[in-house]
XYZ file of C-alpha atoms in Angstrom:
617
model
C 186.050 33.648 190.059
C 189.070 31.453 190.398
C 189.897 28.331 192.348
C 190.698 30.281 195.515
C 190.405 29.604 199.238
C 186.873 31.019 199.280
C 184.546 29.357 201.790
C 180.765 28.853 201.841
C 180.552 31.375 204.671
C 181.751 34.029 202.189
C 178.821 33.433 199.788
C 175.926 35.218 201.566
C 174.056 31.996 202.283
C 171.752 31.960 205.288
C 172.775 30.357 208.569
C 170.421 27.390 208.122
C 172.181 26.330 204.933
C 175.641 26.996 206.347
C 174.880 24.793 209.350
C 173.763 21.976 207.034
C 176.934 22.312 204.947
C 179.002 22.283 208.109
C 177.185 19.145 209.331
C 178.059 17.445 206.039
C 181.703 18.489 206.345
C 181.667 20.928 203.398
C 183.680 24.095 204.005
C 184.926 25.244 200.587
C 182.843 25.293 197.386
C 183.919 23.594 194.173
C 184.868 25.884 191.253
C 181.397 25.715 189.680
C 179.778 26.508 193.039
C 182.111 29.413 193.792
C 181.535 30.859 190.311
C 177.764 30.327 189.983
C 176.278 30.876 193.450
C 176.895 34.675 193.647
C 175.193 35.229 190.265
C 172.222 33.038 191.187
C 171.819 34.674 194.600
C 171.673 38.011 192.739
C 168.758 36.691 190.671
C 170.576 36.719 187.334
C 169.977 34.241 184.532
C 172.969 31.949 184.160
C 174.495 29.549 181.668
C 176.794 27.058 183.389
C 179.137 24.723 181.552
C 180.545 21.959 183.706
C 181.084 18.216 183.543
C 179.227 15.731 185.676
C 180.568 15.207 189.194
C 181.717 18.821 189.650
C 179.107 19.777 192.255
C 176.736 21.644 189.931
C 173.630 20.307 191.717
C 174.586 22.193 194.870
C 175.534 25.193 192.708
C 171.899 25.774 191.736
C 170.246 24.133 194.792
C 171.751 26.370 197.470
C 170.470 29.628 195.884
C 167.015 27.992 195.454
C 166.891 27.034 199.121
C 168.225 30.417 200.192
C 165.104 32.232 198.952
C 162.248 29.836 199.854
C 159.072 31.732 200.749
C 156.905 29.667 203.108
C 153.959 32.026 202.643
C 153.677 30.829 199.041
C 151.817 27.553 198.496
C 152.364 27.025 194.762
C 155.712 25.759 193.388
C 158.504 28.349 193.520
C 161.169 26.482 191.570
C 161.134 23.912 188.764
C 164.204 21.763 188.114
C 164.139 19.637 184.942
C 166.388 16.573 184.649
C 166.719 14.205 181.655
C 166.040 10.929 183.514
C 164.032 9.754 186.470
C 167.223 8.523 188.163
C 168.801 11.945 187.944
C 165.559 13.597 189.102
C 165.516 11.354 192.175
C 169.198 12.058 192.840
C 168.816 15.843 192.483
C 165.729 15.887 194.728
C 167.601 13.837 197.355
C 170.527 16.272 197.301
C 168.242 19.303 197.612
C 166.515 17.682 200.595
C 169.880 16.915 202.159
C 171.134 20.481 201.694
C 167.846 21.768 203.133
C 167.797 19.311 206.036
C 167.658 22.110 208.596
C 164.869 24.071 206.854
C 161.627 23.424 208.723
C 158.620 22.861 206.478
C 160.627 22.316 203.257
C 158.808 20.212 200.647
C 160.678 18.941 197.611
C 158.667 16.792 195.192
C 160.085 14.622 192.440
C 157.768 13.799 189.507
C 158.686 11.395 186.712
C 157.279 8.685 184.488
C 157.050 5.121 185.713
C 155.507 6.166 189.051
C 151.843 6.716 189.912
C 150.657 9.993 188.410
C 147.705 9.912 190.821
C 150.066 9.957 193.805
C 152.039 12.789 192.207
C 148.855 14.823 191.612
C 147.868 14.278 195.244
C 151.318 15.437 196.411
C 151.057 18.547 194.226
C 147.692 19.332 195.754
C 149.266 19.158 199.224
C 151.860 21.720 198.148
C 155.613 21.754 197.466
C 158.100 24.585 197.126
C 160.501 22.849 194.726
C 159.554 20.469 191.904
C 162.212 18.209 190.384
C 160.994 16.289 187.353
C 161.505 14.844 183.909
C 160.178 16.912 180.978
C 157.573 14.386 179.848
C 155.830 14.019 183.196
C 156.079 17.746 184.025
C 154.410 18.635 180.723
C 151.766 15.950 181.292
C 150.830 17.442 184.667
C 150.748 20.944 183.174
C 148.385 19.690 180.455
C 146.151 18.116 183.138
C 146.008 21.488 184.890
C 147.529 19.952 188.040
C 150.894 21.717 187.951
C 150.765 25.518 187.859
C 153.853 27.571 187.061
C 152.395 31.064 187.470
C 154.281 31.671 190.754
C 157.540 29.997 189.784
C 160.485 32.362 190.302
C 163.328 30.034 189.289
C 163.547 27.591 186.420
C 166.550 25.201 186.120
C 167.557 22.938 183.227
C 170.070 20.352 184.491
C 172.115 18.460 181.868
C 170.252 20.348 179.169
C 172.215 18.835 176.285
C 171.206 15.373 177.414
C 167.511 16.331 177.469
C 167.681 17.549 173.882
C 169.571 14.456 172.732
C 166.831 12.319 174.245
C 164.167 14.065 172.175
C 162.672 16.387 174.807
C 163.154 19.638 172.898
C 159.395 20.183 172.377
C 158.533 19.471 176.018
C 161.337 21.681 177.302
C 160.303 24.541 175.028
C 156.619 24.227 176.004
C 157.433 24.173 179.731
C 159.648 27.234 179.459
C 156.885 29.032 177.591
C 154.536 28.321 180.533
C 156.939 29.815 183.079
C 156.542 33.510 184.020
C 158.577 35.948 181.976
C 160.034 37.315 185.205
C 161.364 33.935 186.376
C 165.106 33.423 186.704
C 166.349 30.913 184.115
C 169.391 28.747 184.878
C 170.832 26.227 182.436
C 173.625 23.725 183.078
C 175.151 21.680 180.289
C 178.392 19.868 179.562
C 178.234 20.747 175.842
C 176.518 23.439 173.764
C 174.986 21.975 170.553
C 173.232 24.364 168.128
C 169.693 23.539 169.299
C 170.643 24.366 172.876
C 172.129 27.684 171.753
C 168.749 28.549 170.211
C 166.995 27.873 173.526
C 169.560 30.022 175.364
C 169.063 32.888 172.912
C 165.274 32.620 173.145
C 164.675 32.178 176.863
C 167.697 33.458 178.826
C 168.042 37.210 179.356
C 171.602 38.493 179.244
C 172.834 35.382 181.111
C 176.016 35.233 183.130
C 178.265 32.553 181.651
C 180.055 30.282 184.082
C 182.486 27.947 182.319
C 184.637 25.749 184.527
C 184.569 22.717 182.255
C 188.321 22.811 181.936
C 188.973 23.266 185.641
C 187.400 20.217 187.174
C 187.109 17.386 184.696
C 185.685 14.175 186.084
C 188.506 12.347 184.316
C 191.126 14.089 186.452
C 190.002 12.091 189.490
C 189.713 8.712 187.774
C 192.525 6.326 186.839
C 191.765 5.227 183.262
C 192.940 1.971 181.719
C 192.006 -0.151 178.714
C 192.371 -3.737 177.602
C 192.358 -4.714 173.919
C 189.958 -7.616 173.474
C 191.958 -10.637 172.367
C 192.525 -14.198 173.411
C 189.439 -14.568 175.618
C 185.798 -13.520 175.502
C 184.736 -10.290 177.221
C 182.686 -12.198 179.814
C 185.781 -14.072 180.910
C 187.721 -10.808 180.884
C 185.160 -9.191 183.205
C 185.425 -12.130 185.593
C 189.222 -11.872 185.741
C 189.143 -8.132 186.312
C 186.478 -8.298 189.011
C 188.412 -10.983 190.877
C 191.830 -9.360 190.754
C 191.018 -5.640 191.044
C 190.632 -4.323 194.599
C 187.011 -3.265 194.188
C 184.346 -2.363 196.687
C 181.380 -1.841 194.366
C 181.365 -1.536 190.557
C 179.202 -0.542 187.620
C 179.593 -2.480 184.373
C 178.249 -0.503 181.407
C 176.783 -2.318 178.413
C 174.841 -0.960 175.438
C 171.568 -2.886 175.498
C 168.937 -3.931 178.001
C 169.344 -7.568 176.898
C 173.065 -7.488 177.684
C 172.439 -6.201 181.226
C 170.312 -9.259 182.014
C 172.596 -11.729 180.245
C 175.837 -10.500 181.805
C 174.325 -10.061 185.283
C 173.024 -13.665 185.128
C 176.408 -14.902 183.888
C 178.249 -13.171 186.733
C 175.710 -14.291 189.355
C 176.088 -17.909 188.229
C 179.814 -17.595 189.001
C 179.342 -16.319 192.502
C 179.384 -12.555 192.004
C 176.721 -10.441 193.706
C 175.428 -8.732 190.549
C 172.131 -7.216 189.381
C 170.899 -5.706 186.117
C 169.674 -2.112 185.895
C 167.830 -0.924 182.777
C 164.786 1.004 181.671
C 162.355 -1.918 181.417
C 162.716 -2.761 185.115
C 159.840 -1.307 187.205
C 160.791 1.879 189.013
C 160.278 0.409 192.484
C 162.638 -2.472 191.694
C 165.218 -0.092 190.236
C 165.173 1.999 193.387
C 165.512 -1.152 195.495
C 168.460 -2.302 193.364
C 170.252 1.021 193.924
C 169.561 0.733 197.667
C 171.040 -2.779 197.602
C 174.350 -1.624 196.152
C 174.474 1.217 198.678
C 173.899 -1.236 201.533
C 176.304 -3.905 200.267
C 173.625 -6.484 199.417
C 175.055 -6.514 195.878
C 178.465 -5.400 194.650
C 178.009 -5.079 190.874
C 175.464 -3.189 188.767
C 175.293 -4.140 185.093
C 173.655 -1.062 183.604
C 172.807 0.918 180.484
C 173.857 4.552 180.147
C 170.516 6.227 180.751
C 169.473 4.537 183.991
C 172.857 5.130 185.626
C 172.696 8.910 185.146
C 172.822 10.699 188.463
C 173.852 7.663 190.520
C 176.049 8.753 193.413
C 177.044 5.728 195.479
C 180.064 6.165 197.745
C 180.969 2.455 197.453
C 181.556 2.571 193.694
C 185.313 2.334 193.235
C 185.338 0.986 189.658
C 183.531 1.573 186.390
C 183.968 -1.099 183.719
C 183.071 -0.169 180.140
C 182.170 -3.618 178.823
C 181.008 -1.894 175.610
C 182.686 1.273 174.384
C 180.197 4.184 174.356
C 179.112 5.883 171.147
C 180.376 9.319 172.164
C 182.805 11.017 174.516
C 180.132 12.666 176.633
C 178.604 9.293 177.500
C 182.063 8.067 178.495
C 182.519 11.056 180.818
C 179.116 10.471 182.386
C 179.914 6.784 182.852
C 183.222 7.222 184.615
C 181.680 10.055 186.622
C 179.872 7.398 188.659
C 183.180 6.934 190.492
C 185.733 9.486 191.670
C 182.993 11.813 192.928
C 183.225 14.497 195.624
C 186.992 14.171 195.882
C 187.050 10.361 195.998
C 189.428 8.396 193.803
C 188.150 5.883 191.281
C 189.198 3.671 188.406
C 187.675 3.139 184.952
C 188.614 0.200 182.723
C 187.526 0.031 179.083
C 187.304 -3.184 177.045
C 188.056 -2.162 173.467
C 188.207 -4.213 170.292
C 191.121 -3.596 167.902
C 188.806 -1.910 165.382
C 187.678 0.558 168.089
C 191.108 1.913 168.991
C 190.512 5.112 167.016
C 187.415 5.713 169.156
C 189.555 5.288 172.262
C 192.072 7.840 170.935
C 189.198 10.266 170.332
C 188.156 9.915 173.974
C 191.725 10.609 175.071
C 191.986 13.667 172.820
C 188.652 15.231 173.840
C 189.125 14.565 177.560
C 192.795 15.579 177.432
C 193.726 12.391 179.244
C 195.808 9.301 178.623
C 194.747 5.719 179.193
C 197.156 2.986 180.203
C 196.972 -0.286 178.289
C 196.789 -3.298 180.587
C 196.928 -7.051 180.116
C 194.491 -9.415 181.753
C 195.910 -11.486 184.594
C 196.620 -15.060 183.585
C 194.285 -17.773 184.827
C 196.784 -18.971 187.409
C 196.850 -15.485 188.963
C 193.061 -15.529 189.134
C 193.160 -18.917 190.828
C 195.729 -17.604 193.323
C 193.431 -14.681 194.080
C 190.507 -17.052 194.690
C 192.605 -19.215 197.009
C 193.827 -16.171 198.931
C 190.245 -14.937 199.340
C 189.122 -18.369 200.532
C 192.020 -18.458 202.987
C 191.009 -15.045 204.370
C 187.421 -16.220 204.783
C 188.541 -19.401 206.571
C 190.834 -17.366 208.826
C 187.804 -15.534 210.239
C 186.161 -18.868 211.105
C 189.073 -20.319 213.094
C 187.592 -19.457 216.475
C 183.937 -20.203 215.665
C 182.206 -21.916 218.570
C 180.512 -24.510 216.330
C 183.783 -25.954 214.977
C 183.912 -28.689 217.609
C 180.649 -30.163 216.344
C 181.909 -30.067 212.759
C 185.127 -31.792 213.845
C 182.979 -34.663 215.099
C 181.238 -34.802 211.709
C 184.608 -34.910 209.937
C 185.646 -37.900 212.035
C 182.381 -39.699 211.223
C 182.816 -39.016 207.483
C 186.421 -40.231 207.559
C 185.295 -43.443 209.185
C 182.264 -44.083 206.975
C 184.046 -43.165 203.706
C 187.383 -44.676 204.743
C 189.244 -41.482 203.904
C 192.124 -39.675 205.514
C 191.636 -36.031 206.573
C 193.639 -34.613 203.639
C 191.560 -36.449 201.032
C 188.310 -35.424 202.712
C 189.466 -31.804 202.794
C 190.361 -32.015 199.086
C 186.840 -33.288 198.259
C 185.252 -30.479 200.237
C 187.474 -27.900 198.496
C 186.471 -29.308 195.108
C 182.799 -28.847 196.015
C 183.506 -25.376 197.388
C 185.075 -24.048 194.163
C 181.864 -24.438 192.147
C 182.236 -22.647 188.788
C 185.285 -20.686 189.957
C 188.202 -23.165 189.869
C 190.970 -22.918 192.442
C 193.442 -24.156 189.806
C 193.435 -24.625 186.032
C 194.619 -27.368 183.721
C 195.883 -26.628 180.210
C 197.136 -23.560 178.389
C 195.655 -20.138 179.063
C 194.289 -18.606 175.813
C 195.698 -15.274 176.982
C 199.239 -16.645 176.672
C 198.500 -17.814 173.128
C 197.095 -14.382 172.251
C 200.204 -12.630 173.592
C 202.431 -14.956 171.553
C 200.384 -14.224 168.419
C 200.895 -10.513 169.032
C 204.636 -10.998 169.335
C 204.711 -12.895 166.031
C 202.588 -10.221 164.332
C 204.919 -7.457 165.501
C 207.893 -9.496 164.300
C 206.190 -9.900 160.883
C 205.733 -6.135 160.621
C 209.390 -5.509 161.395
C 210.347 -7.888 158.597
C 207.936 -6.409 156.054
C 209.132 -6.452 152.448
C 211.169 -9.651 152.826
C 210.679 -13.359 152.010
C 207.368 -13.042 150.215
C 205.685 -10.603 152.635
C 203.371 -7.922 151.318
C 202.025 -5.075 153.464
C 203.360 -6.733 156.619
C 201.419 -9.974 156.157
C 202.917 -13.264 155.043
C 201.671 -14.538 151.700
C 203.478 -17.844 152.096
C 200.769 -20.492 151.757
C 202.621 -22.696 154.225
C 201.378 -20.301 156.968
C 197.694 -20.528 156.013
C 194.830 -22.915 155.425
C 192.155 -21.831 152.952
C 188.593 -22.286 154.188
C 185.475 -22.356 152.050
C 182.492 -20.666 153.750
C 179.023 -21.482 152.445
C 177.905 -17.865 152.200
C 178.491 -15.347 149.433
C 177.011 -12.506 147.405
C 173.731 -14.381 146.925
C 173.136 -14.108 150.684
C 173.943 -10.389 150.666
C 177.283 -10.980 152.382
C 180.092 -8.462 151.999
C 183.763 -8.814 152.864
C 183.271 -6.570 155.904
C 180.722 -9.127 157.227
C 183.317 -11.890 156.924
C 186.037 -9.862 158.638
C 183.692 -8.645 161.366
C 182.528 -12.163 162.185
C 186.069 -13.542 162.286
C 187.292 -10.680 164.459
C 184.325 -10.483 166.832
C 183.303 -14.115 167.165
C 186.691 -15.830 166.852
C 188.800 -13.054 168.376
C 191.147 -12.963 165.377
C 193.239 -9.853 164.764
C 193.902 -8.293 161.347
C 197.246 -10.074 161.237
C 195.488 -13.424 161.659
C 193.164 -12.999 158.660
C 194.715 -13.625 155.254
C 193.355 -13.193 151.736
C 189.593 -13.201 151.128
C 187.715 -13.837 147.877
C 183.957 -13.378 147.695
C 182.028 -15.460 145.131
C 178.323 -15.838 144.357
C 177.469 -18.698 146.718
C 180.633 -19.086 148.786
C 183.626 -17.233 150.179
C 187.251 -18.302 150.407
C 189.394 -17.040 153.263
C 192.906 -17.761 154.496
C 193.250 -18.420 158.227
C 196.341 -19.457 160.236
C 197.282 -23.121 160.273
C 198.215 -22.681 163.945
C 194.695 -21.840 165.165
C 193.915 -23.132 168.649
C 191.354 -25.910 169.081
C 189.071 -23.412 170.844
C 189.169 -21.013 167.877
C 188.630 -23.875 165.416
C 185.603 -24.950 167.449
C 184.134 -21.454 167.224
C 184.755 -21.430 163.474
C 182.697 -24.608 163.089
C 179.733 -22.883 164.796
C 180.163 -19.518 163.047
C 177.074 -17.847 161.566
C 177.092 -14.868 159.197
C 173.855 -13.063 158.321
C 171.971 -15.715 160.328
C 173.400 -18.516 158.131
C 175.692 -21.320 159.270
C 178.897 -20.982 157.235
C 179.935 -24.677 157.517
C 183.624 -23.825 157.075
C 185.758 -26.544 155.480
C 189.415 -26.600 154.421
C 189.863 -26.613 150.644
C 192.694 -26.293 148.107
C 191.527 -23.026 146.503
C 194.425 -20.617 145.943
C 193.322 -18.192 143.193
C 193.154 -14.928 145.162
C 194.244 -12.812 142.218
C 192.066 -9.801 141.350
C 190.252 -10.107 137.979
C 191.866 -7.827 135.422
C 189.992 -4.558 135.209
C 187.859 -5.357 138.287
C 188.406 -5.021 142.022
C 185.064 -6.009 143.428
C 185.887 -9.392 144.881
C 189.607 -9.931 145.154
C 191.752 -9.022 148.139
C 195.410 -8.522 148.638
C 196.813 -7.076 151.800
C 196.748 -3.333 151.478
C 194.536 -3.495 148.359
C 191.696 -1.051 147.768
C 188.844 -3.046 146.275
C 185.106 -2.696 146.553
C 184.114 -5.349 149.038
C 187.767 -6.258 149.464
C 189.166 -6.445 152.981
C 191.212 -3.423 154.039
C 190.881 -3.887 157.769
C 187.980 -2.458 159.761
C 187.642 1.304 159.822
C 188.299 2.119 163.433
C 185.638 4.493 164.642
C 184.261 5.123 161.144
C 180.556 5.513 160.496
C 178.497 2.968 158.657
C 181.024 0.563 157.173
C 181.673 -1.562 160.224
C 178.714 -0.768 162.415
C 180.484 1.770 164.629
C 179.666 5.478 164.675
C 182.047 8.390 164.911
C 181.954 10.709 167.858
C 179.827 13.180 165.903
C 178.503 14.971 168.981
C 181.878 16.536 169.543
C 181.819 18.231 166.160
C 179.241 20.739 167.314
C 176.410 19.473 165.113
C 172.826 19.099 166.227
C 172.634 15.386 166.916
C 169.236 15.069 168.472
C 168.555 11.972 166.431
C 171.840 10.181 167.078
C 171.475 6.617 168.218
C 173.151 6.323 171.599
C 172.418 2.848 172.832
C 169.077 3.143 174.613
C 167.587 6.243 173.021
C 165.104 6.202 170.224
C 165.967 7.906 166.958
C 164.559 11.382 167.142
C 161.834 10.537 169.655
C 161.301 10.726 173.370
C 162.849 7.852 175.273
C 160.826 5.682 177.602
C 163.520 6.047 180.235
C 162.233 9.351 181.620
């Protein structure tokens, strides 16, 4: 089928479902729905390939609901989802689509909730079960969930389930299902292990591939900021204050970072909460309800727990940490721009991760716009404008007369004029979010450094420059760091620490020489006081480096050896050649291996265990 003007009324759905779709304002199906629903209504096995946010849940849910048999007490359909959040979301959508079906029972079962309550609910009967593989298999093993009358079996986001280590559970569950049951599998990618499951369990499946027709990324404005000049926390604050957001999700890699960043934002007046797998399920559900209701505006979340979230308020997705693979990026930004809504995704990327960003652009066939952070003064203007808007709404408040009396009393007792008293109250009001700044903005300094670096590159090959970097010692100070080979330190550790902790770019790191108990490194004479302060506190391999300026200048490579010396552009073992952007192993970042078609069940992807079942589901 093609993207035509087909309507739901053309798809042989019963009147009860059509009335529900009409009530929800849905007239025309999405491409995946238009292509898949006829095959599923005909009872055929199907293999659907579509990205998140394309409407695939309704694509398999409507045919399920269309053939419910209320004379049958045991489960008629099993839907497997990789995470509890997605299971809850899918079950909620099925219930919504079946809102006009009297007697419909949809039961979600997943880890982290009472298994006793779930066993009791199963005993009371349900036509459709939506669950995570681990809990479904557990209930099968306890002889509480029986699949002998199941006529439809659905794997939603199948590739994700296999990547999370559920291959054994999925295989065992499919083996329990009747041979006559219809098997439906939806996946964004098709790794080798998934192909084996398709070949084993699906019978002459119809293939529905609309992955290229309705990419999530098509509906999302994508931008990136190269981390420089300020810390990422400060960057997030500036973006959140100057972007026109309603609600946002900020994605980080670890559970610890969700708590830390959410606390940091909350302390500065943002309504933020953390969302990760160690939070009890009831609290996680309450947190999601809070962002839906406007109690909070920002979720700081890990990848796994945000799967399946569909909150209409979410206008922005911020990638505080770049994901390990393209598919995770697509899932992340799919939390906004859903069901025809527009959204925006902003990625914070370090200079050594730019190759990873280009990989995302290539795989998603999209282009990201580079942006600059607003200067501090712009942020302060935004705060003042917001305060002015808030005060505007209070101009006619009936209690103002009483407060005017208090102002007069304070003026008299403190011997202050009204303007000075107002200034004091404004100072107290600003808290940790200043209404004006004093001193230079580090962003301006970073931009100027970039301009100088670009100028240096244009002048490469002249006045003592080698490989685009000045070797004139008048530009550099040499620092002795009290760490070396004896502590297991390598040149990449030195460069990584200087880049990540001090925010220095490649052009701001000069020659490096690694010795047994110390390391010598050239750094710009014109470092800011803030950067110099960070250098004094720098730790590498858990050891304080105690950096001091020295007069060492012998950065020549030993004749016949290249293991310790560095010259710009040199190729020495342990010598600095710049961080490998997106490379595996050498600088701690992994390539986007999942997009090479290999079986990456054991890949580390932030929250998931290596080759084992995650605790998230």
